Amino acid sequence: MPSRRPVVRCAPRLLALLGLLAAVLAAAAPSPAAAKESGELSVGIADQKTTFFTAPLFQDLHISKVRRVVPWDAMNIGYERAELDQWLTAARAASTRPLLSFGHSRVPSRAHTAPTPAQFVASFRKLHKAYPWVTEFAVWNEPNLCGEPLCHKPALAARYYDALRAACRSCTILASEVLDNPTMTPWVKAFLARVKHKPTVWGLHNYLDANRLRTSGTRRLLRLVTGQIWFTETGGIVKRRSAHKQGGFPETVAHAAVAMRWIFDKLVELSPRIKRVYIYHWNPGGPRDSWDSGLVGLDGAARTGYRVLRDRLRTIERRRAATAARHRVAHG
């Protein structure tokens, strides 16, 4: 029987080595604040138009992420497919990465009808075959907004999510992009009760938090779900028609700038799990648009919100550069 004395002598040394290793790993692991400073937060623009891709003001921001809402049946309708192709061609020419968010059909007879999972996935496969370089998708745009065909069907949205995960295992699939209104909590809970694959990324449209200068909606989603949260639509609202109004804040260019500061200084800082922010939108399409949260006005001039965004992007870049410099020094 071998002596146990050598084992006793080695144990303290082994424990010391393990402790040293743990300390090294702990020092190497970034804190939540350091993760933010390392440039993990990405900023994008959400807009249906193509003109902003070549606008000098957009190019000056050096933004690499963009988002568009796509009717679920777009690949089956000639003009829809042509619009999508034009937008994706412009996105690629601008060296940006697109996120495509599925939504209701624009065909009037189908606008309030949800597709079957088989129809939904068949349309997705057709799109992904045509554009294999697009790898980021959201299951549905604001499904908890009543008026949407999925408002009372979170279980169906869960089936869509599971089907998309199976159809493209290399894609990033957002569970859905929920609006921060009172229906969000019950909708998300019902979705989670039926989904088979645990979502790793959620989209959030936190207009109410951003414009009412609150944090409650974003905090609720952070408590409800795990994984990353992307603000796939947010921004300061300049003008809405009555159908969109929920009150509680002014609608001016000055207010929109205040909301933009709130997004980056308060909402983004709630958690390191918040990884992306897409500002909606670049500019209003015309004076009769029902919604205006544009960074740029109808005259093409930058609004105050644009300048706030530009300043925040510069801050992100300075932090990224400082972190990279510290990394180079630490690793020779």
CSV table of C-alpha atoms in Angstrom, one decimal:
chain,number,residue,atom,x,y,z
A,1,MET,CA,0.0,0.0,0.0
A,2,PRO,CA,1.6,3.3,-1.0
A,3,SER,CA,2.4,6.0,1.5
A,4,ARG,CA,-0.1,8.9,1.8
A,5,ARG,CA,2.6,11.4,2.9
A,6,PRO,CA,3.4,12.7,-0.7
A,7,VAL,CA,-0.3,13.4,-1.3
A,8,VAL,CA,-0.5,15.4,1.9
A,9,ARG,CA,2.6,17.4,0.9
A,10,CYS,CA,1.2,18.2,-2.6
A,11,ALA,CA,-2.3,19.2,-1.5
A,12,PRO,CA,-1.4,22.7,-0.3
A,13,ARG,CA,0.6,23.3,-3.5
A,14,LEU,CA,-2.2,22.1,-5.7
A,15,LEU,CA,-4.7,24.3,-3.9
A,16,ALA,CA,-2.5,27.3,-4.2
A,17,LEU,CA,-2.1,26.7,-8.0
A,18,LEU,CA,-5.9,26.3,-8.4
A,19,GLY,CA,-6.4,29.5,-6.4
A,20,LEU,CA,-3.9,31.3,-8.6
A,21,LEU,CA,-5.7,30.0,-11.8
A,22,ALA,CA,-9.0,31.1,-10.5
A,23,ALA,CA,-7.7,34.6,-9.8
A,24,VAL,CA,-6.2,34.8,-13.3
A,25,LEU,CA,-9.5,33.7,-14.9
A,26,ALA,CA,-11.5,36.2,-12.7
A,27,ALA,CA,-9.2,39.0,-13.7
A,28,ALA,CA,-9.6,38.1,-17.4
A,29,ALA,CA,-13.3,37.9,-17.3
A,30,PRO,CA,-14.9,41.2,-18.1
A,31,SER,CA,-17.3,42.8,-15.7
A,32,PRO,CA,-20.7,43.9,-17.0
A,33,ALA,CA,-19.4,47.4,-17.3
A,34,ALA,CA,-16.3,46.3,-19.1
A,35,ALA,CA,-18.5,44.2,-21.4
A,36,LYS,CA,-20.3,47.4,-22.4
A,37,GLU,CA,-17.0,49.3,-22.8
A,38,SER,CA,-15.6,46.6,-25.0
A,39,GLY,CA,-18.0,47.5,-27.8
A,40,GLU,CA,-20.5,44.7,-27.3
A,41,LEU,CA,-23.3,47.2,-27.6
A,42,SER,CA,-24.2,47.7,-31.3
A,43,VAL,CA,-26.3,50.4,-32.7
A,44,GLY,CA,-28.4,50.2,-35.8
A,45,ILE,CA,-31.1,52.0,-37.8
A,46,ALA,CA,-34.6,50.5,-38.5
A,47,ASP,CA,-36.3,51.9,-41.6
A,48,GLN,CA,-38.2,50.6,-44.5
A,49,LYS,CA,-36.7,53.0,-47.0
A,50,THR,CA,-33.5,52.7,-49.0
A,51,THR,CA,-32.5,56.3,-49.4
A,52,PHE,CA,-30.8,56.6,-46.0
A,53,PHE,CA,-28.1,54.1,-47.0
A,54,THR,CA,-26.4,56.7,-49.3
A,55,ALA,CA,-27.2,59.7,-47.2
A,56,PRO,CA,-24.0,61.5,-46.0
A,57,LEU,CA,-25.4,61.9,-42.5
A,58,PHE,CA,-26.0,58.2,-42.2
A,59,GLN,CA,-22.5,57.3,-43.6
A,60,ASP,CA,-21.0,59.7,-41.1
A,61,LEU,CA,-22.3,57.6,-38.2
A,62,HIS,CA,-20.5,54.4,-39.4
A,63,ILE,CA,-23.5,52.3,-38.5
A,64,SER,CA,-23.3,48.6,-39.5
A,65,LYS,CA,-26.7,47.2,-38.4
A,66,VAL,CA,-30.0,47.8,-40.1
A,67,ARG,CA,-33.5,46.4,-39.7
A,68,ARG,CA,-36.6,46.0,-41.9
A,69,VAL,CA,-40.1,44.6,-41.3
A,70,VAL,CA,-41.0,42.0,-44.0
A,71,PRO,CA,-44.5,40.7,-44.5
A,72,TRP,CA,-44.4,36.9,-43.9
A,73,ASP,CA,-45.6,36.2,-47.4
A,74,ALA,CA,-43.4,38.8,-49.2
A,75,MET,CA,-41.6,36.1,-51.3
A,76,ASN,CA,-45.0,35.1,-52.9
A,77,ILE,CA,-46.0,38.6,-54.0
A,78,GLY,CA,-44.1,40.3,-56.9
A,79,TYR,CA,-44.0,43.9,-55.7
A,80,GLU,CA,-43.2,42.8,-52.1
A,81,ARG,CA,-40.3,40.7,-53.3
A,82,ALA,CA,-39.0,43.5,-55.5
A,83,GLU,CA,-39.1,46.0,-52.6
A,84,LEU,CA,-37.3,43.6,-50.3
A,85,ASP,CA,-34.7,42.9,-53.0
A,86,GLN,CA,-34.1,46.6,-53.5
A,87,TRP,CA,-33.7,47.2,-49.8
A,88,LEU,CA,-31.3,44.2,-49.2
A,89,THR,CA,-29.2,45.1,-52.2
A,90,ALA,CA,-28.8,48.6,-50.8
A,91,ALA,CA,-28.0,47.2,-47.3
A,92,ARG,CA,-25.3,44.9,-48.8
A,93,ALA,CA,-23.8,47.7,-50.9
A,94,ALA,CA,-23.6,49.8,-47.7
A,95,SER,CA,-21.7,46.9,-45.9
A,96,THR,CA,-24.5,46.7,-43.3
A,97,ARG,CA,-25.9,43.6,-41.6
A,98,PRO,CA,-29.7,43.3,-41.9
A,99,LEU,CA,-32.1,42.0,-39.4
A,100,LEU,CA,-35.4,41.0,-41.0
A,101,SER,CA,-38.5,41.0,-38.8
A,102,PHE,CA,-41.6,39.2,-40.0
A,103,GLY,CA,-45.0,40.8,-39.8
A,104,HIS,CA,-48.5,40.5,-41.1
A,105,SER,CA,-49.4,40.3,-44.8
A,106,ARG,CA,-50.0,43.6,-46.6
A,107,VAL,CA,-52.6,41.9,-48.8
A,108,PRO,CA,-55.9,43.3,-47.3
A,109,SER,CA,-57.7,40.0,-47.3
A,110,ARG,CA,-54.9,38.3,-45.3
A,111,ALA,CA,-53.7,41.2,-43.1
A,112,HIS,CA,-55.5,39.9,-40.0
A,113,THR,CA,-54.9,36.2,-40.6
A,114,ALA,CA,-52.0,34.3,-39.2
A,115,PRO,CA,-50.3,31.7,-41.4
A,116,THR,CA,-50.0,28.1,-40.5
A,117,PRO,CA,-46.5,27.1,-39.3
A,118,ALA,CA,-46.1,25.2,-42.6
A,119,GLN,CA,-46.9,28.3,-44.6
A,120,PHE,CA,-44.7,30.5,-42.5
A,121,VAL,CA,-41.7,28.2,-42.7
A,122,ALA,CA,-42.1,27.6,-46.5
A,123,SER,CA,-42.0,31.4,-47.1
A,124,PHE,CA,-39.0,31.7,-44.8
A,125,ARG,CA,-37.1,28.9,-46.7
A,126,LYS,CA,-37.8,30.7,-50.0
A,127,LEU,CA,-36.4,33.9,-48.6
A,128,HIS,CA,-33.3,32.4,-47.0
A,129,LYS,CA,-32.6,30.5,-50.2
A,130,ALA,CA,-32.7,33.7,-52.2
A,131,TYR,CA,-30.6,35.6,-49.6
A,132,PRO,CA,-28.4,33.1,-47.8
A,133,TRP,CA,-26.1,35.8,-46.5
A,134,VAL,CA,-29.0,37.2,-44.3
A,135,THR,CA,-28.8,35.3,-41.0
A,136,GLU,CA,-30.7,37.4,-38.4
A,137,PHE,CA,-34.5,37.2,-38.2
A,138,ALA,CA,-37.3,38.0,-35.7
A,139,VAL,CA,-40.3,35.8,-35.6
A,140,TRP,CA,-42.9,38.7,-35.5
A,141,ASN,CA,-43.1,42.4,-35.2
A,142,GLU,CA,-45.1,43.5,-32.2
A,143,PRO,CA,-47.2,40.3,-31.8
A,144,ASN,CA,-48.7,41.5,-28.5
A,145,LEU,CA,-50.2,44.6,-30.2
A,146,CYS,CA,-53.9,44.0,-30.5
A,147,GLY,CA,-54.8,44.3,-34.2
A,148,GLU,CA,-51.9,42.0,-35.0
A,149,PRO,CA,-53.0,38.4,-35.9
A,150,LEU,CA,-50.8,37.0,-33.1
A,151,CYS,CA,-52.1,39.2,-30.3
A,152,HIS,CA,-54.2,36.4,-28.8
A,153,LYS,CA,-52.0,33.5,-30.2
A,154,PRO,CA,-48.7,33.4,-28.4
A,155,ALA,CA,-48.7,29.6,-28.6
A,156,LEU,CA,-48.7,29.9,-32.4
A,157,ALA,CA,-45.8,32.4,-32.3
A,158,ALA,CA,-44.0,29.8,-30.2
A,159,ARG,CA,-44.5,27.2,-32.9
A,160,TYR,CA,-43.1,29.7,-35.5
A,161,TYR,CA,-40.0,30.2,-33.4
A,162,ASP,CA,-39.4,26.5,-33.0
A,163,ALA,CA,-39.9,26.0,-36.7
A,164,LEU,CA,-37.5,28.7,-37.7
A,165,ARG,CA,-34.9,27.4,-35.2
A,166,ALA,CA,-35.1,24.0,-36.9
A,167,ALA,CA,-35.1,25.5,-40.5
A,168,CYS,CA,-31.9,27.5,-39.9
A,169,ARG,CA,-29.7,26.3,-37.1
A,170,SER,CA,-26.9,28.8,-38.1
A,171,CYS,CA,-29.3,31.8,-37.9
A,172,THR,CA,-29.9,34.1,-35.0
A,173,ILE,CA,-33.7,33.9,-34.4
A,174,LEU,CA,-35.3,36.5,-32.1
A,175,ALA,CA,-38.2,35.0,-30.2
A,176,SER,CA,-40.4,38.0,-31.1
A,177,GLU,CA,-40.3,41.8,-30.9
A,178,VAL,CA,-42.7,42.7,-28.1
A,179,LEU,CA,-44.1,46.2,-27.4
A,180,ASP,CA,-43.7,47.5,-23.8
A,181,ASN,CA,-47.4,47.9,-23.3
A,182,PRO,CA,-49.6,46.2,-20.6
A,183,THR,CA,-50.2,43.1,-22.8
A,184,MET,CA,-46.4,42.3,-22.9
A,185,THR,CA,-46.2,40.3,-19.6
A,186,PRO,CA,-49.1,37.8,-20.2
A,187,TRP,CA,-48.2,37.4,-23.8
A,188,VAL,CA,-44.5,36.6,-23.0
A,189,LYS,CA,-45.5,34.2,-20.2
A,190,ALA,CA,-47.9,32.3,-22.5
A,191,PHE,CA,-45.2,32.1,-25.2
A,192,LEU,CA,-42.7,30.7,-22.8
A,193,ALA,CA,-45.1,28.1,-21.6
A,194,ARG,CA,-45.5,26.7,-25.1
A,195,VAL,CA,-42.1,27.1,-26.7
A,196,LYS,CA,-39.9,24.0,-27.0
A,197,HIS,CA,-36.5,25.7,-27.6
A,198,LYS,CA,-35.4,28.2,-25.0
A,199,PRO,CA,-35.0,31.6,-26.8
A,200,THR,CA,-31.6,33.2,-26.5
A,201,VAL,CA,-32.5,36.6,-28.0
A,202,TRP,CA,-35.6,38.8,-27.6
A,203,GLY,CA,-36.6,42.0,-29.3
A,204,LEU,CA,-38.2,44.9,-27.5
A,205,HIS,CA,-39.9,48.0,-28.7
A,206,ASN,CA,-39.7,50.2,-25.7
A,207,TYR,CA,-41.2,53.4,-27.0
A,208,LEU,CA,-43.2,54.0,-23.8
A,209,ASP,CA,-40.1,53.7,-21.6
A,210,ALA,CA,-38.1,55.9,-23.9
A,211,ASN,CA,-40.7,58.7,-24.3
A,212,ARG,CA,-42.2,58.6,-20.8
A,213,LEU,CA,-38.7,58.6,-19.4
A,214,ARG,CA,-39.3,55.5,-17.4
A,215,THR,CA,-37.6,52.1,-17.1
A,216,SER,CA,-40.5,49.8,-16.0
A,217,GLY,CA,-41.3,48.1,-19.3
A,218,THR,CA,-37.7,47.2,-20.0
A,219,ARG,CA,-37.1,46.0,-16.5
A,220,ARG,CA,-40.2,43.7,-16.8
A,221,LEU,CA,-38.9,42.0,-19.9
A,222,LEU,CA,-35.5,41.6,-18.2
A,223,ARG,CA,-37.2,39.8,-15.4
A,224,LEU,CA,-39.4,37.7,-17.6
A,225,VAL,CA,-36.8,36.2,-20.0
A,226,THR,CA,-33.2,35.1,-20.1
A,227,GLY,CA,-30.6,35.7,-22.7
A,228,GLN,CA,-30.0,38.9,-24.8
A,229,ILE,CA,-32.4,41.7,-25.3
A,230,TRP,CA,-32.2,43.9,-28.4
A,231,PHE,CA,-34.1,47.2,-28.7
A,232,THR,CA,-35.2,46.5,-32.3
A,233,GLU,CA,-37.3,49.6,-32.4
A,234,THR,CA,-36.9,52.6,-30.1
A,235,GLY,CA,-36.6,56.3,-30.4
A,236,GLY,CA,-37.9,59.7,-29.6
A,237,ILE,CA,-41.3,60.5,-31.0
A,238,VAL,CA,-41.8,63.8,-32.8
A,239,LYS,CA,-45.4,63.3,-34.1
A,240,ARG,CA,-48.1,60.7,-34.2
A,241,ARG,CA,-51.6,60.6,-35.6
A,242,SER,CA,-54.4,59.8,-33.1
A,243,ALA,CA,-54.5,56.1,-33.9
A,244,HIS,CA,-51.0,55.8,-32.3
A,245,LYS,CA,-51.5,58.1,-29.4
A,246,GLN,CA,-51.2,56.8,-25.8
A,247,GLY,CA,-50.3,60.2,-24.2
A,248,GLY,CA,-48.0,61.0,-21.4
A,249,PHE,CA,-45.3,63.0,-23.2
A,250,PRO,CA,-44.9,66.0,-25.6
A,251,GLU,CA,-44.4,65.4,-29.3
A,252,THR,CA,-41.6,67.7,-30.4
A,253,VAL,CA,-38.1,67.6,-31.8
A,254,ALA,CA,-36.7,68.7,-28.4
A,255,HIS,CA,-38.6,65.9,-26.6
A,256,ALA,CA,-37.3,63.3,-29.1
A,257,ALA,CA,-33.7,64.4,-28.2
A,258,VAL,CA,-34.4,64.0,-24.5
A,259,ALA,CA,-35.8,60.5,-25.2
A,260,MET,CA,-32.7,59.6,-27.2
A,261,ARG,CA,-30.5,60.5,-24.2
A,262,TRP,CA,-32.8,58.4,-21.9
A,263,ILE,CA,-32.4,55.4,-24.2
A,264,PHE,CA,-28.6,55.4,-24.0
A,265,ASP,CA,-28.0,56.8,-20.5
A,266,LYS,CA,-30.7,55.0,-18.6
A,267,LEU,CA,-32.3,52.1,-20.6
A,268,VAL,CA,-29.2,50.6,-22.1
A,269,GLU,CA,-27.4,50.7,-18.8
A,270,LEU,CA,-30.1,48.6,-17.0
A,271,SER,CA,-28.3,45.3,-17.9
A,272,PRO,CA,-25.3,44.0,-19.9
A,273,ARG,CA,-27.8,41.6,-21.5
A,274,ILE,CA,-28.9,44.6,-23.6
A,275,LYS,CA,-26.7,44.1,-26.7
A,276,ARG,CA,-28.3,46.1,-29.5
A,277,VAL,CA,-30.3,49.3,-30.1
A,278,TYR,CA,-32.0,50.0,-33.4
A,279,ILE,CA,-33.3,53.5,-33.7
A,280,TYR,CA,-36.6,53.9,-35.6
A,281,HIS,CA,-36.5,55.6,-38.0
A,282,TRP,CA,-34.2,57.7,-40.2
A,283,ASN,CA,-36.7,60.2,-41.6
A,284,PRO,CA,-40.4,60.6,-42.1
A,285,GLY,CA,-41.6,59.6,-45.6
A,286,GLY,CA,-43.8,62.6,-46.0
A,287,PRO,CA,-45.8,65.3,-44.2
A,288,ARG,CA,-48.9,63.0,-44.0
A,289,ASP,CA,-47.1,60.1,-42.4
A,290,SER,CA,-48.9,58.9,-39.3
A,291,TRP,CA,-45.6,58.4,-37.4
A,292,ASP,CA,-42.5,60.5,-37.1
A,293,SER,CA,-39.5,59.6,-34.9
A,294,GLY,CA,-37.0,60.5,-37.5
A,295,LEU,CA,-33.4,61.5,-36.8
A,296,VAL,CA,-33.5,63.7,-39.9
A,297,GLY,CA,-36.4,66.0,-40.9
A,298,LEU,CA,-38.3,66.2,-44.2
A,299,ASP,CA,-35.8,68.9,-45.3
A,300,GLY,CA,-32.9,66.4,-44.9
A,301,ALA,CA,-31.4,68.3,-42.0
A,302,ALA,CA,-30.2,66.6,-38.9
A,303,ARG,CA,-32.4,67.0,-35.8
A,304,THR,CA,-31.2,67.3,-32.3
A,305,GLY,CA,-31.8,63.6,-31.7
A,306,TYR,CA,-29.3,62.8,-34.5
A,307,ARG,CA,-26.7,64.8,-32.8
A,308,VAL,CA,-27.4,63.0,-29.5
A,309,LEU,CA,-27.0,59.7,-31.2
A,310,ARG,CA,-23.8,60.8,-32.9
A,311,ASP,CA,-22.3,61.8,-29.6
A,312,ARG,CA,-23.3,58.5,-27.9
A,313,LEU,CA,-21.8,56.6,-30.8
A,314,ARG,CA,-18.5,58.5,-30.4
A,315,THR,CA,-18.5,57.7,-26.7
A,316,ILE,CA,-19.0,54.0,-27.5
A,317,GLU,CA,-16.1,54.2,-30.0
A,318,ARG,CA,-13.8,55.9,-27.4
A,319,ARG,CA,-14.6,53.2,-24.9
A,320,ARG,CA,-13.9,50.5,-27.4
A,321,ALA,CA,-10.6,52.0,-28.4
A,322,ALA,CA,-9.5,52.4,-24.7
A,323,THR,CA,-10.4,48.8,-23.9
A,324,ALA,CA,-8.5,47.6,-27.0
A,325,ALA,CA,-5.5,49.7,-25.9
A,326,ARG,CA,-5.6,48.2,-22.4
A,327,HIS,CA,-5.9,44.7,-23.9
A,328,ARG,CA,-2.8,45.3,-26.0
A,329,VAL,CA,-0.8,46.5,-23.0
A,330,ALA,CA,-1.9,43.6,-20.8
A,331,HIS,CA,-1.0,41.0,-23.5
A,332,GLY,CA,2.2,42.6,-24.8
